[in-house]
mmCIF file of C-alpha atoms and ligand atoms in Angstrom:
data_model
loop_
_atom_site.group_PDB
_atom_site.id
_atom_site.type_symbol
_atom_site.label_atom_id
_atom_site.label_comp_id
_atom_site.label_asym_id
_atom_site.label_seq_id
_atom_site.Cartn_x
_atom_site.Cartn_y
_atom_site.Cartn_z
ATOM 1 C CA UNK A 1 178.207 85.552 -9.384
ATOM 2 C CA UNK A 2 174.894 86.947 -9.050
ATOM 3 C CA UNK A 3 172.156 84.707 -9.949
ATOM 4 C CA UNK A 4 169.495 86.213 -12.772
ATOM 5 C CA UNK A 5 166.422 87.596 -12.049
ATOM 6 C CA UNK A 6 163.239 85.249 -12.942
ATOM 7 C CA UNK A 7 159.390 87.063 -13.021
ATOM 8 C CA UNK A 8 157.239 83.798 -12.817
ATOM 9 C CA UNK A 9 153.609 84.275 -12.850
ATOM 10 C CA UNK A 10 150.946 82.014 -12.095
ATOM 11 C CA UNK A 11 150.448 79.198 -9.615
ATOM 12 C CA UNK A 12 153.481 76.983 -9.425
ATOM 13 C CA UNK A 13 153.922 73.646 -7.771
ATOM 14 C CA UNK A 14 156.771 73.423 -5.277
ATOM 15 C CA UNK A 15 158.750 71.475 -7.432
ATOM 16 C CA UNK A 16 158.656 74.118 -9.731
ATOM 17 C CA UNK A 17 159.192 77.275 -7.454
ATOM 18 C CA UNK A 18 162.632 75.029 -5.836
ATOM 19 C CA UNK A 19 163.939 74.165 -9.479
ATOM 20 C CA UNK A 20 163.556 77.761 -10.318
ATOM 21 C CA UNK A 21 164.845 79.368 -6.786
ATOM 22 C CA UNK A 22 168.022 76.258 -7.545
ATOM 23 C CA UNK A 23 169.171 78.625 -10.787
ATOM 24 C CA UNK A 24 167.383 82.300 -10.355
ATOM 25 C CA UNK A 25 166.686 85.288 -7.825
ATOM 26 C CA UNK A 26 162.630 84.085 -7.923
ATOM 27 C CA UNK A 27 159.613 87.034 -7.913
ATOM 28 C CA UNK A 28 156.824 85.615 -8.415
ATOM 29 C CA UNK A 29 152.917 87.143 -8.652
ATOM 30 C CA UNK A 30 149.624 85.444 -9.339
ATOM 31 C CA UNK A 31 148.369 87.198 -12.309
ATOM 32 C CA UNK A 32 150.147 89.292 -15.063
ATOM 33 C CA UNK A 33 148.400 92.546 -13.412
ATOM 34 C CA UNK A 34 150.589 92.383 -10.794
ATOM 35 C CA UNK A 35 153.521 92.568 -12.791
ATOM 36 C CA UNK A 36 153.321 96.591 -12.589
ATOM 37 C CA UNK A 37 153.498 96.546 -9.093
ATOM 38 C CA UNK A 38 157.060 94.426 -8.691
ATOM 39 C CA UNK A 39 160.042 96.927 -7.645
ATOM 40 C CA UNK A 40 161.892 98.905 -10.617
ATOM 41 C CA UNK A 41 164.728 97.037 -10.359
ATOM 42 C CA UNK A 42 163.569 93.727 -10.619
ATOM 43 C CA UNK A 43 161.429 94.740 -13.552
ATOM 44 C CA UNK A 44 164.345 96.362 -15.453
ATOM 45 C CA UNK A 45 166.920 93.446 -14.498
ATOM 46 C CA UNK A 46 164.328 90.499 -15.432
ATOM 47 C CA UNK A 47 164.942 89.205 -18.914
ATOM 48 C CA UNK A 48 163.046 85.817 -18.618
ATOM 49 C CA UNK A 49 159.509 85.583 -17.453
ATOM 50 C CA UNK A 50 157.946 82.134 -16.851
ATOM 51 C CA UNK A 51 154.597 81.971 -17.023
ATOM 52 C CA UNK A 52 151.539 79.415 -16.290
ATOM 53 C CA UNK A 53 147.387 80.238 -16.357
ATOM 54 C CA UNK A 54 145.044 81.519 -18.807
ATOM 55 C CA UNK A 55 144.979 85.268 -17.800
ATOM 56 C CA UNK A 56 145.597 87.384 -21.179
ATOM 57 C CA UNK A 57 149.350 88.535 -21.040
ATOM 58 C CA UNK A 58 149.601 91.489 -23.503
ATOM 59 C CA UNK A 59 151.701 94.713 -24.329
ATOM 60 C CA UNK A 60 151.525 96.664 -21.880
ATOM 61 C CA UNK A 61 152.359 94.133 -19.491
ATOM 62 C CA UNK A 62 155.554 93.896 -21.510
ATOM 63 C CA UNK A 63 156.025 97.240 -21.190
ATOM 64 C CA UNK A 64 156.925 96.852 -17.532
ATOM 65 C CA UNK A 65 159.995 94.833 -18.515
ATOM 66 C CA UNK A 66 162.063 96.642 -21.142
ATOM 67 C CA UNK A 67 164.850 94.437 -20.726
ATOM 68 C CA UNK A 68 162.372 90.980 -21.477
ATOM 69 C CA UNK A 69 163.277 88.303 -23.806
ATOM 70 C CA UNK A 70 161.629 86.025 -23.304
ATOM 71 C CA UNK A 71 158.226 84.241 -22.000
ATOM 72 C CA UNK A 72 157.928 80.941 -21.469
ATOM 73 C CA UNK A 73 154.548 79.368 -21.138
ATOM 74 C CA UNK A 74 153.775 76.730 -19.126
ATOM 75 C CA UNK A 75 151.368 74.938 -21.509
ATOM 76 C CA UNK A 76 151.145 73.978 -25.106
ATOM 77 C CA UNK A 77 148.408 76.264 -25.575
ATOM 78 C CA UNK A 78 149.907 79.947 -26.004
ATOM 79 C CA UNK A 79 146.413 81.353 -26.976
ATOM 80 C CA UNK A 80 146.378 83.960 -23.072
ATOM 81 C CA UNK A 81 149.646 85.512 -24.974
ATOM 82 C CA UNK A 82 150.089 88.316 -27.224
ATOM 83 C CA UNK A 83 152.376 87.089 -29.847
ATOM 84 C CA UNK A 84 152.329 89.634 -32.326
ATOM 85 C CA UNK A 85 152.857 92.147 -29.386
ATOM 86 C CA UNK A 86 155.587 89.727 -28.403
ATOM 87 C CA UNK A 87 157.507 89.532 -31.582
ATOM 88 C CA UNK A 88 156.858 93.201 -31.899
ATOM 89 C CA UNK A 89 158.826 94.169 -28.573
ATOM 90 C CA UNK A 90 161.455 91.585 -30.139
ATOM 91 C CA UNK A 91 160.204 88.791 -26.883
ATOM 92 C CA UNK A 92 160.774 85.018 -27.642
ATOM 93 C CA UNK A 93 157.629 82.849 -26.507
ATOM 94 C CA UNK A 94 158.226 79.251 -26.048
ATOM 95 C CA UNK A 95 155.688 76.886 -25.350
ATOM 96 C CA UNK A 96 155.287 73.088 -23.741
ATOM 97 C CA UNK A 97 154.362 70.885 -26.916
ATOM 98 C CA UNK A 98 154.996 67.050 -27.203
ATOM 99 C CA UNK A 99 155.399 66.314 -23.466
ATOM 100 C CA UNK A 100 151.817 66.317 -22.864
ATOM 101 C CA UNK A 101 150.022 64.664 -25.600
ATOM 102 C CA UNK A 102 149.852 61.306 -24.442
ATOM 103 C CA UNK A 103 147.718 62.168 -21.652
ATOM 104 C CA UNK A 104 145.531 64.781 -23.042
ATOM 105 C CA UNK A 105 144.752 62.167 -25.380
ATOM 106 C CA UNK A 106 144.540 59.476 -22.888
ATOM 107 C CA UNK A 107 142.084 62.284 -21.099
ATOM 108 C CA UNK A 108 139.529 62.110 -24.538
ATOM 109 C CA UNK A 109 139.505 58.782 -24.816
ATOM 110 C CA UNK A 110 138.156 58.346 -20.812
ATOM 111 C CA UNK A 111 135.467 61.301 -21.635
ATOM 112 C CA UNK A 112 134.487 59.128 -24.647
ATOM 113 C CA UNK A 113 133.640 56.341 -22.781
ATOM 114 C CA UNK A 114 132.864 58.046 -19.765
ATOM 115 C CA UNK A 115 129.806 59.672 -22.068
ATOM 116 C CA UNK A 116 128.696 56.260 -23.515
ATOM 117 C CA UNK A 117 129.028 54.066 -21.095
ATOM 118 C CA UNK A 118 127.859 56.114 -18.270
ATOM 119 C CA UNK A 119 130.588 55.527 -16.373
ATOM 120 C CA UNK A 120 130.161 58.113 -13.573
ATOM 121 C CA UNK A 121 126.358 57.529 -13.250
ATOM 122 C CA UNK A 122 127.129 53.786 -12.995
ATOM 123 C CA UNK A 123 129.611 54.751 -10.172
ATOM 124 C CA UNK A 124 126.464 56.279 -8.375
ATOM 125 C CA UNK A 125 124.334 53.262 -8.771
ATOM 126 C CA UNK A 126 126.822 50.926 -6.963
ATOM 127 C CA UNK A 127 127.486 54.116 -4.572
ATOM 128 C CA UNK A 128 124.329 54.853 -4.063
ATOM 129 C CA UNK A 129 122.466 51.086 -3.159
ATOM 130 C CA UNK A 130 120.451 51.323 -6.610
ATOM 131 C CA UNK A 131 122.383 48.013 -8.110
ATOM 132 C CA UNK A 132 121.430 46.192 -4.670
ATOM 133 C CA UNK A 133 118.209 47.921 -4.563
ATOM 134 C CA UNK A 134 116.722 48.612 -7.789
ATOM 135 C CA UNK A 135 118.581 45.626 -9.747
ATOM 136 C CA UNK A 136 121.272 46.557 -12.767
ATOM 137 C CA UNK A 137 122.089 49.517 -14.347
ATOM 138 C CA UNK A 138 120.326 50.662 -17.410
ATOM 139 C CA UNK A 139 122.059 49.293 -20.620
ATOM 140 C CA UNK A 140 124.540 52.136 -22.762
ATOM 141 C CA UNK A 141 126.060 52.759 -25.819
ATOM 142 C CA UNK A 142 128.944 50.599 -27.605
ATOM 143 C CA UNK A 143 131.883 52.856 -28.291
ATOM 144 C CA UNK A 144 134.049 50.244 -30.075
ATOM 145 C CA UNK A 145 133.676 50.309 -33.722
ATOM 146 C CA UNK A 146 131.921 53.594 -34.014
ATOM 147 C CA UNK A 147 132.995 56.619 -36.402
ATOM 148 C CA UNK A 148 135.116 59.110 -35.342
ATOM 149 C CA UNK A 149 135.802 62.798 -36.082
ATOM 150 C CA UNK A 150 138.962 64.615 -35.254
ATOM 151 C CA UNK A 151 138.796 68.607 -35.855
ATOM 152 C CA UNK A 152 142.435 68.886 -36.009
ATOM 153 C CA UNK A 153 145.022 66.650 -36.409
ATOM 154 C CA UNK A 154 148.216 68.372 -34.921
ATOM 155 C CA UNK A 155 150.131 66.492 -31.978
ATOM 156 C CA UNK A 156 147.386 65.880 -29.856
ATOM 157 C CA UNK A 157 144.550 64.822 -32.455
ATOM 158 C CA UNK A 158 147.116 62.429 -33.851
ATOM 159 C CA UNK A 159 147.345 60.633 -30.574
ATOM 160 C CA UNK A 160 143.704 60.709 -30.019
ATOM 161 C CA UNK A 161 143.047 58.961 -33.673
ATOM 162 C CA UNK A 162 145.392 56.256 -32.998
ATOM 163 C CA UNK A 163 144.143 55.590 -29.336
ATOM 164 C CA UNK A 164 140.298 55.063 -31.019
ATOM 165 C CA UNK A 165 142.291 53.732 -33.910
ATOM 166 C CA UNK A 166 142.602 50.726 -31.414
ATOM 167 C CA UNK A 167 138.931 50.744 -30.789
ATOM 168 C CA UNK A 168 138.224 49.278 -34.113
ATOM 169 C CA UNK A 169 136.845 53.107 -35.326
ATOM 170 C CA UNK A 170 136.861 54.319 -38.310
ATOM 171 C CA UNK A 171 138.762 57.461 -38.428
ATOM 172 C CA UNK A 172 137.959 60.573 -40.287
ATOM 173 C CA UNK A 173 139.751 64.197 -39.737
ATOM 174 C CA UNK A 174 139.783 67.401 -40.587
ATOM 175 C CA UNK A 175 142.572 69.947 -40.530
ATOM 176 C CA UNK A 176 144.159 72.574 -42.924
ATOM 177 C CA UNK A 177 145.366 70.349 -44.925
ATOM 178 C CA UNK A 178 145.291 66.246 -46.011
ATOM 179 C CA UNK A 179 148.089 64.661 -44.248
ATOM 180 C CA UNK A 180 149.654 61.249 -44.769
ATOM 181 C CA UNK A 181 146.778 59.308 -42.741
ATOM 182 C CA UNK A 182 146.387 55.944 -44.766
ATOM 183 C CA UNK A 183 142.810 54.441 -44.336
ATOM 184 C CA UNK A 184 142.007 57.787 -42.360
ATOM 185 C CA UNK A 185 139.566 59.789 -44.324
ATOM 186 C CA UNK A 186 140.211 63.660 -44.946
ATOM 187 C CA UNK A 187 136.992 66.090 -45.257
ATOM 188 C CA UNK A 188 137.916 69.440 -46.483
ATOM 189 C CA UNK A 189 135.299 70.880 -44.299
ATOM 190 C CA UNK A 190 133.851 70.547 -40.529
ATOM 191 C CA UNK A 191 130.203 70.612 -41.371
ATOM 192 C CA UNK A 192 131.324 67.286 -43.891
ATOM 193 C CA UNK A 193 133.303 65.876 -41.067
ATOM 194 C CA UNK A 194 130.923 66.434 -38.723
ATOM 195 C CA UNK A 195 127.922 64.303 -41.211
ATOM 196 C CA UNK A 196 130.116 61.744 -41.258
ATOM 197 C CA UNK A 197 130.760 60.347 -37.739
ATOM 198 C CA UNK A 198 129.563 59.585 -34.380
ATOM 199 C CA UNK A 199 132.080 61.308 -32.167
ATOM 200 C CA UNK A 200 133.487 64.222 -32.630
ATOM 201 C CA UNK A 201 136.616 65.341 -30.966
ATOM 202 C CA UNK A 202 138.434 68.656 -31.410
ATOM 203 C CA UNK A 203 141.801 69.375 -30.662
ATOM 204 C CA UNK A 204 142.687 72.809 -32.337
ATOM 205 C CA UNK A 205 144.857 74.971 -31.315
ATOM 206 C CA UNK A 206 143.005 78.392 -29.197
ATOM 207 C CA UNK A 207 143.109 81.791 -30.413
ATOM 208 C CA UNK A 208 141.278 84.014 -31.985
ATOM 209 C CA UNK A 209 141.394 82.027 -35.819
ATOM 210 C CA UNK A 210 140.005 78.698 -34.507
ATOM 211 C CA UNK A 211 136.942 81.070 -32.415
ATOM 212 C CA UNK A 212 133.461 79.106 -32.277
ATOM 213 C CA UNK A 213 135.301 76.722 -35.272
ATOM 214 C CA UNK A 214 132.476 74.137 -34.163
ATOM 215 C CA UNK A 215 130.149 76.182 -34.781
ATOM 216 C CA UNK A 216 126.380 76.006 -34.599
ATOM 217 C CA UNK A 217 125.976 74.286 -38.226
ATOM 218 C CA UNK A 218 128.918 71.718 -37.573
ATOM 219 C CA UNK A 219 127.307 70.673 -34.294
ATOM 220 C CA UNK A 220 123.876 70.523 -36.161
ATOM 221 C CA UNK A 221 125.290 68.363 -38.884
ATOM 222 C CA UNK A 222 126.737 65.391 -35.986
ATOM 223 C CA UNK A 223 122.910 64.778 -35.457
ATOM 224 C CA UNK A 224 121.154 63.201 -32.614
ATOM 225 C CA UNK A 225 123.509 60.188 -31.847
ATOM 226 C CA UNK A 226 126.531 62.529 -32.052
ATOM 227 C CA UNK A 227 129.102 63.366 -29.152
ATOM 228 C CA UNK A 228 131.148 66.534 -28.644
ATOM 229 C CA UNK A 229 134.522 65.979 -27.024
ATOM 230 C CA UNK A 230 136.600 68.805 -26.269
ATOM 231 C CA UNK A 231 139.881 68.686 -24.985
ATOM 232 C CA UNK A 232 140.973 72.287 -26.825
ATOM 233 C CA UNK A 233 140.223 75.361 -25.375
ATOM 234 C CA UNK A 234 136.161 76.238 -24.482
ATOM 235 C CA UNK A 235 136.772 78.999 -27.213
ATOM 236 C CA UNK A 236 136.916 76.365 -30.306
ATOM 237 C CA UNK A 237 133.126 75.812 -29.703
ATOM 238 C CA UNK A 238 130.099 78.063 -30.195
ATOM 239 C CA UNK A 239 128.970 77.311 -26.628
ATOM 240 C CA UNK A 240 125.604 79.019 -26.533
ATOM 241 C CA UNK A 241 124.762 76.628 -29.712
ATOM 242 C CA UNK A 242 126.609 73.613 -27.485
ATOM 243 C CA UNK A 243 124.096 74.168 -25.004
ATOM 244 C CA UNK A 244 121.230 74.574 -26.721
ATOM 245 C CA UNK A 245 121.759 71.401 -28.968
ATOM 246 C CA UNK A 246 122.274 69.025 -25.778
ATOM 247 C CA UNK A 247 119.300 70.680 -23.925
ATOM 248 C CA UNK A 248 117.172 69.944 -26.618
ATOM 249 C CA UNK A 249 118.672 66.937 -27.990
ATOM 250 C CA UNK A 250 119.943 67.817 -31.228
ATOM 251 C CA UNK A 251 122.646 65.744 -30.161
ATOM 252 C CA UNK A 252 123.891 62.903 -28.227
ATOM 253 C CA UNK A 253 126.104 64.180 -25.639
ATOM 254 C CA UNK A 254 129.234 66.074 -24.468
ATOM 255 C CA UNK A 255 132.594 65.021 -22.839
ATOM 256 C CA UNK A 256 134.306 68.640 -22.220
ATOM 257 C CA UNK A 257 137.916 69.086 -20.238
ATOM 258 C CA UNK A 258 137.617 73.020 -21.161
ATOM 259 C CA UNK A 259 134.969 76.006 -21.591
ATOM 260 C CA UNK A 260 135.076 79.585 -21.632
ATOM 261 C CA UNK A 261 134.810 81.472 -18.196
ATOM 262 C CA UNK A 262 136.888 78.633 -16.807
ATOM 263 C CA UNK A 263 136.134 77.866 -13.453
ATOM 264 C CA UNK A 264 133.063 79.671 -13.365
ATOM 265 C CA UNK A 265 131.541 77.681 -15.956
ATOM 266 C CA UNK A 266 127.764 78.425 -17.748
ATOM 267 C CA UNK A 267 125.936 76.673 -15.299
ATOM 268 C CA UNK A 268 123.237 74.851 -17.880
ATOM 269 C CA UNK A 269 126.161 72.431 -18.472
ATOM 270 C CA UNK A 270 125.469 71.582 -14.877
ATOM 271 C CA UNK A 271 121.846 70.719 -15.008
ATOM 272 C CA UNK A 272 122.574 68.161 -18.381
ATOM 273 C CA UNK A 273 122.952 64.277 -17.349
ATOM 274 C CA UNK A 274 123.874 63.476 -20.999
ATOM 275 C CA UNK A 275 127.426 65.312 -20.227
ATOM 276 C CA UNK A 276 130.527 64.534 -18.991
ATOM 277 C CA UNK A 277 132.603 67.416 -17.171
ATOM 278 C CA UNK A 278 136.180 67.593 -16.367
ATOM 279 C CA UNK A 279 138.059 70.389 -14.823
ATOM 280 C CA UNK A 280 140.632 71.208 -17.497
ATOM 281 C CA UNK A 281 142.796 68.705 -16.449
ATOM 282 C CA UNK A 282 144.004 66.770 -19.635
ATOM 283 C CA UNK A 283 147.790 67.319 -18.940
ATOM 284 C CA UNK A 284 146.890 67.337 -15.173
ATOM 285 C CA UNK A 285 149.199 64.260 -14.620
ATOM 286 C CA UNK A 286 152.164 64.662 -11.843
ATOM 287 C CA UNK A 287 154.617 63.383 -14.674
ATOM 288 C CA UNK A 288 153.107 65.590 -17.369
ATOM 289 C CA UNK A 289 153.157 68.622 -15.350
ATOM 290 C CA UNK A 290 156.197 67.889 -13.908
ATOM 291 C CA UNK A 291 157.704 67.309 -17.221
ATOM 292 C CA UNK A 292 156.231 70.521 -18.848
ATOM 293 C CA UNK A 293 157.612 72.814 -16.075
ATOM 294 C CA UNK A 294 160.995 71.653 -16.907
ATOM 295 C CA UNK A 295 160.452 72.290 -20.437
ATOM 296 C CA UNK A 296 159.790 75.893 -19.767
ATOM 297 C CA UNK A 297 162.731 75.947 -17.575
ATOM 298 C CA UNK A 298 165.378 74.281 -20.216
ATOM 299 C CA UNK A 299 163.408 77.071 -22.483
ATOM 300 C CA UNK A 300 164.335 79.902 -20.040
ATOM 301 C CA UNK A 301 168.423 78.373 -19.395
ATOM 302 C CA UNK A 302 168.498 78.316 -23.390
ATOM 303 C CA UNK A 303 167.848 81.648 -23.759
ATOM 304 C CA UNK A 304 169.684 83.350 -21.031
ATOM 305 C CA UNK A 305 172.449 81.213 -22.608
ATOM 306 C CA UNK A 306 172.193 82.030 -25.846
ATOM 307 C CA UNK A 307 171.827 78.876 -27.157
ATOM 308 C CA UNK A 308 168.960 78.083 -29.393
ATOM 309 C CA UNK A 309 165.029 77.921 -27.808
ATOM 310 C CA UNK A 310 164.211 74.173 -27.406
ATOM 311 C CA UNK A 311 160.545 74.819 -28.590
ATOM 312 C CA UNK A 312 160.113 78.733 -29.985
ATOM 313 C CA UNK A 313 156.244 79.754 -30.888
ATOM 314 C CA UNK A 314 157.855 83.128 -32.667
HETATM 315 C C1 8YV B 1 147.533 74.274 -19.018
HETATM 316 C C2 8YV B 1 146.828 73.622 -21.230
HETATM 317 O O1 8YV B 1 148.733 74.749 -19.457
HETATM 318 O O2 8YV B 1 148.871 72.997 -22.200
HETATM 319 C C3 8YV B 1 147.838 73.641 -22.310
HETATM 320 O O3 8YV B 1 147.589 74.317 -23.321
HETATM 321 O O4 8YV B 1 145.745 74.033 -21.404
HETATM 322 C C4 8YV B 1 147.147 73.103 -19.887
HETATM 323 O O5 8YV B 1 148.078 72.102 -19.911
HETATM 324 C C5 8YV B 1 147.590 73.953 -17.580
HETATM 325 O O6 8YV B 1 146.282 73.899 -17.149
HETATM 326 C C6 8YV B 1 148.320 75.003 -16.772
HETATM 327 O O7 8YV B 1 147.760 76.264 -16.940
#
């Protein structure tokens, strides 16, 4: 029997590309640009198209395929994809939810107290002969106990309020709607939210609706002992207004896992001490990763069997 055809696109690990070679005839290109350029045949045979980055996927890369059905994303975040153009051409999506929480939220928590207690610039002191030297490190900021602000309590933000829940902090959110949170205090609005605590960390979903969400009056209103933490997407946050705010102290500090332009990030982030900077690596674990690329294959062997999508975004 002839095995089906699979377009995946993006950088896979090799325990990917063998678990997909195991089950499919495997053509694989970097970037959805090059999907144009596979032969006809593969494009009008492939039904299932895997794919993994941040590169917009939209229509007219569709287009190439008439025969798709579906894309599944490597990621929780489906924000590079085109649903609507998707759902128009009659294309599943499925994404990578659940698997990964644990350690994006494990990945805000370390930029929390990365940020306060100057965790990398104490690294450097020992490192660098300064504790030997020039005698101990300058004293930092208590984390336990503090207020904190979650803009968005879906999977992830739910994880991160019970990790600082164990902190001893007092937890305040704000989402769409007030969920069932006892003790957890709901604002109806980010600017309130952002008034109210010390930290605050977002975890919305990307995509054009949640665009420069923390915007410049929400960081304003977190004041001059307030931290940002994004583990999101770089889009969530007005950036310019990001910038400007820790450059001239409006506010405390940053701890950021994602920005726009990723990797060619704005480099005044780069010139700030009061900031901690992570290469978009929250789910960068080799069990998370290796657990959301099987995801998006049981995702891909549902479909092609016509058997129900294990986690559908349309
Ligand atoms: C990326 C992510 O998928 O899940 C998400 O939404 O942002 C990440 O886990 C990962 O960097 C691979 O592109």
């Amino acid at each position: 029997m002839t095995r089906p055809d699979l377009i995946a696109v993006g950088s896979y690990f090799d325990w990917d590309i063998e678990r997909m070679e195991a089950e499919y005839t495997l053509h694989s290109v970097k970037t959805p640009d090059e999907i144009g350029g596979l032969p006809e045949g593969v494009r009008s045979a492939a039904r299932a198209l895997a794919f993994k980055g941040h590169t917009p996927v939209n229509g007219a890369h569709m287009d190439f395929l008439p025969n798709l059905g579906i894309i599944a994303n490597y990621g929780v975040g489906f924000d590079a994809i085109d649903i609507a153009a998707a759902t128009e051409r009659g294309i599943k999506v499925t994404n990578t939810p659940d698997v990964l929480n644990d350690d994006v939220a494990d990945l805000a928590v370390a930029m929390i107290l990365a940020q306060s207690r100057r965790i990398v610039q104490g690294s450097e002191w020992v490192r660098s002969g300064n504790w030997a030297g020039k005698g101990d490190f300058a004293l930092n900021r208590k984390v336990s106990g503090a207020k904190a602000g979650i803009v968005g309590l879906g999977r992830i933000g739910r994880e991160i309020a019970d990790r600082l829940a164990a902190f001893k902090m007092e937890i305040h959110y704000h989402s769409r709607g007030e969920k069932e949170t006892p003790g957890w205090t709901f604002h109806a609005d980010p600017v309130s939210l952002a008034k109210a605590v010390d930290y605050l960390v977002v975890a919305l979903v990307g995509g054009k609706e949640t665009q420069n969400y923390v915007s410049a009056e929400v960081i304003r209103a977190l004041g001059p002992n307030g931290v940002v933490v994004n583990i999101s997407r770089g889009t969530t946050i007005d950036e310019a207004a990001l910038l400007d705010a820790l450059e001239k102290g409006e506010i405390a500090g940053a701890g950021l896992d994602v920005f726009l332009n990723e990797p060619d990030i704005d480099p005044r982030f780069l010139a700030l001490d009061n900031v901690v900077l992570q290469p978009h690596q929250g789910s960068g674990t080799v069990a998370t990763r290796k657990a959301m690329g099987q995801l998006q294959c049981n995702n891909i062997a549902a479909f092609l069997a016509g058997r129900d999508l294990l986690t559908p975004v349309n």
